[in-house]
């Protein structure tokens, strides 16, 4: 079971160019900033939008193939789509909504009963969607989708309509419910945290262009590209240039650094995570003299913004995050030496 | 007092509203989905009867349905049916004049309908027909009802086109509006007043209905707290 997607579509000046193969039985994240084409990708897979060209196949079944003129209507794709707004029919009760997913008339009652029990909806069957909380609506929407026996699931930012204090519980529940699903599950989001918690592998979408599928851990430990690095939550980025001696020049930070491994070809940027930087006493390998610009006290940690020798704004500012007690002895200083450990330097392609 | 004009007016308004209901919804559904340019052009054409003087509409109808005109002649020869100066000619006139009201309100309702719901229905495997009858129409119910009531009110008050195509024959084509004019013209001020009051009462009732429908539409969505013991 797998979902093969290889499509291109023009939307005005915007170009969508997405290719990946999502395996069955696990959740594949589609991570990207707002407006990068995530929802359009899902809509193309579901058949709501038509790609200009390309190929979509689910478990060997061709859903769309521009070269052969195949374009199955959404009704025949067997792809479940969980909309951001859940899209429950407002004029139907929860029971009627779930029943709307069941094609065979004879199975309707039994399927509704089974799914209502599985999704803890028995008490709510005769209520209308507007009478449900966000989490309940999501459960009802998911139950309705499963009633239609989909072979793949598409989840479009399923937590964006929820109050933040509810998200955590709903997320855990959703993960439990998705676990037994045998087909591929695509999970679209702009939140790296959700990807880290819910997805086994992830496809980064950067302004319409997809990057190769990678294990989620790889994205966070060693992002390969600038956009992946930014999406993975890395705060410190500099333009960079590889030097012949194997070291790299961090242009915005005004420093020459020694990475753990020789820089890869095509290197354009470097990244370093805010909690990997280490304050040191004085000069040394990979150490930069920095001026303290701002100190922000957070609940359990201290965030320090530092100006590097490269200047004092934009990319040349470094962000250091460390436990409060580690910053305490340094507070009040105007300059601090910062060391970037070689293994914490992330070489990036643009 | 001869109540024929009341009966005739109600009959004409009801029949033309019934026609407008289906034709208007179909036109609205169709136009709402058209690309922008075609939509703009068709919208002008379909809305024209609303802004044209009813006499102009009447003139066009006479040109079309008169006994010596294309359609009129065909009906006369094929069904032995006269399309002018009979009570049902007024049905055509009322329908033509009131049609834009139904069409425009229904189109507004369809355009504000959340397309995500229809996408959801399709990904669930439901046919477009099912989605239209079970989801789209019920969701647009208020707009369509308001359009129906407005069309009925307009059809009931139709005078200009009706006078031209159906004329005024007491006991045959007389409607409330043509009767008021006829009575006033012949100096029967008291008789005219009676019909004016009847008309006022009906129109007020119709407008009240529209307002009630609109209020119902704006009713705030009730949000019920989650069942105890359940978070989310």
Short mmCIF file of N, CA and C in Angstrom, two decimals, chain B residues 12 15 31 51 65 67 80 94 97 101 109-110 112 117 162 199-200 223 232:
data_model
loop_
_atom_site.label_atom_id
_atom_site.label_comp_id
_atom_site.label_asym_id
_atom_site.label_seq_id
_atom_site.Cartn_x
_atom_site.Cartn_y
_atom_site.Cartn_z
N UNK B 12 -52.78 33.58 -10.07
CA UNK B 12 -51.69 33.98 -10.98
C UNK B 12 -50.36 34.03 -10.23
N UNK B 15 -49.14 30.44 -9.31
CA UNK B 15 -48.63 29.69 -10.47
C UNK B 15 -47.29 30.25 -10.95
N UNK B 31 -25.68 29.72 -13.25
CA UNK B 31 -24.88 30.94 -13.40
C UNK B 31 -23.80 31.05 -12.32
N UNK B 51 -35.37 45.77 -13.70
CA UNK B 51 -35.16 47.22 -13.80
C UNK B 51 -35.90 47.84 -14.98
N UNK B 65 -45.69 36.61 -27.94
CA UNK B 65 -46.83 35.72 -27.71
C UNK B 65 -48.10 36.16 -28.44
N UNK B 67 -51.04 36.83 -31.08
CA UNK B 67 -51.62 35.80 -31.95
C UNK B 67 -50.99 35.74 -33.34
N UNK B 80 -54.45 25.23 -30.24
CA UNK B 80 -55.64 26.06 -30.29
C UNK B 80 -55.75 26.90 -29.01
N UNK B 94 -46.34 37.92 -14.99
CA UNK B 94 -45.87 38.00 -13.60
C UNK B 94 -44.57 37.23 -13.43
N UNK B 97 -41.60 39.21 -14.82
CA UNK B 97 -41.22 40.39 -14.04
C UNK B 97 -40.62 39.99 -12.69
N UNK B 101 -36.02 38.39 -9.00
CA UNK B 101 -35.96 38.39 -7.54
C UNK B 101 -35.57 37.01 -7.02
N UNK B 109 -27.40 33.03 -2.36
CA UNK B 109 -27.31 31.93 -1.39
C UNK B 109 -26.33 30.87 -1.88
N UNK B 110 -26.39 30.52 -3.15
CA UNK B 110 -25.48 29.50 -3.69
C UNK B 110 -24.04 29.96 -3.62
N UNK B 112 -22.70 32.03 -1.51
CA UNK B 112 -22.13 32.07 -0.16
C UNK B 112 -22.10 30.67 0.47
N UNK B 117 -18.16 21.93 1.82
CA UNK B 117 -19.17 20.92 2.14
C UNK B 117 -19.43 20.02 0.94
N UNK B 162 -48.98 42.86 -17.09
CA UNK B 162 -50.25 42.14 -17.05
C UNK B 162 -51.34 42.89 -17.82
N UNK B 199 -55.01 44.70 -0.77
CA UNK B 199 -53.64 44.56 -1.28
C UNK B 199 -52.61 44.91 -0.20
N UNK B 200 -52.89 46.01 0.53
CA UNK B 200 -51.98 46.41 1.61
C UNK B 200 -51.81 45.28 2.62
N UNK B 223 -23.91 27.24 20.95
CA UNK B 223 -22.76 26.38 21.22
C UNK B 223 -23.00 25.72 22.55
N UNK B 232 -12.91 17.97 24.64
CA UNK B 232 -12.71 17.82 23.19
C UNK B 232 -13.51 16.73 22.65
#
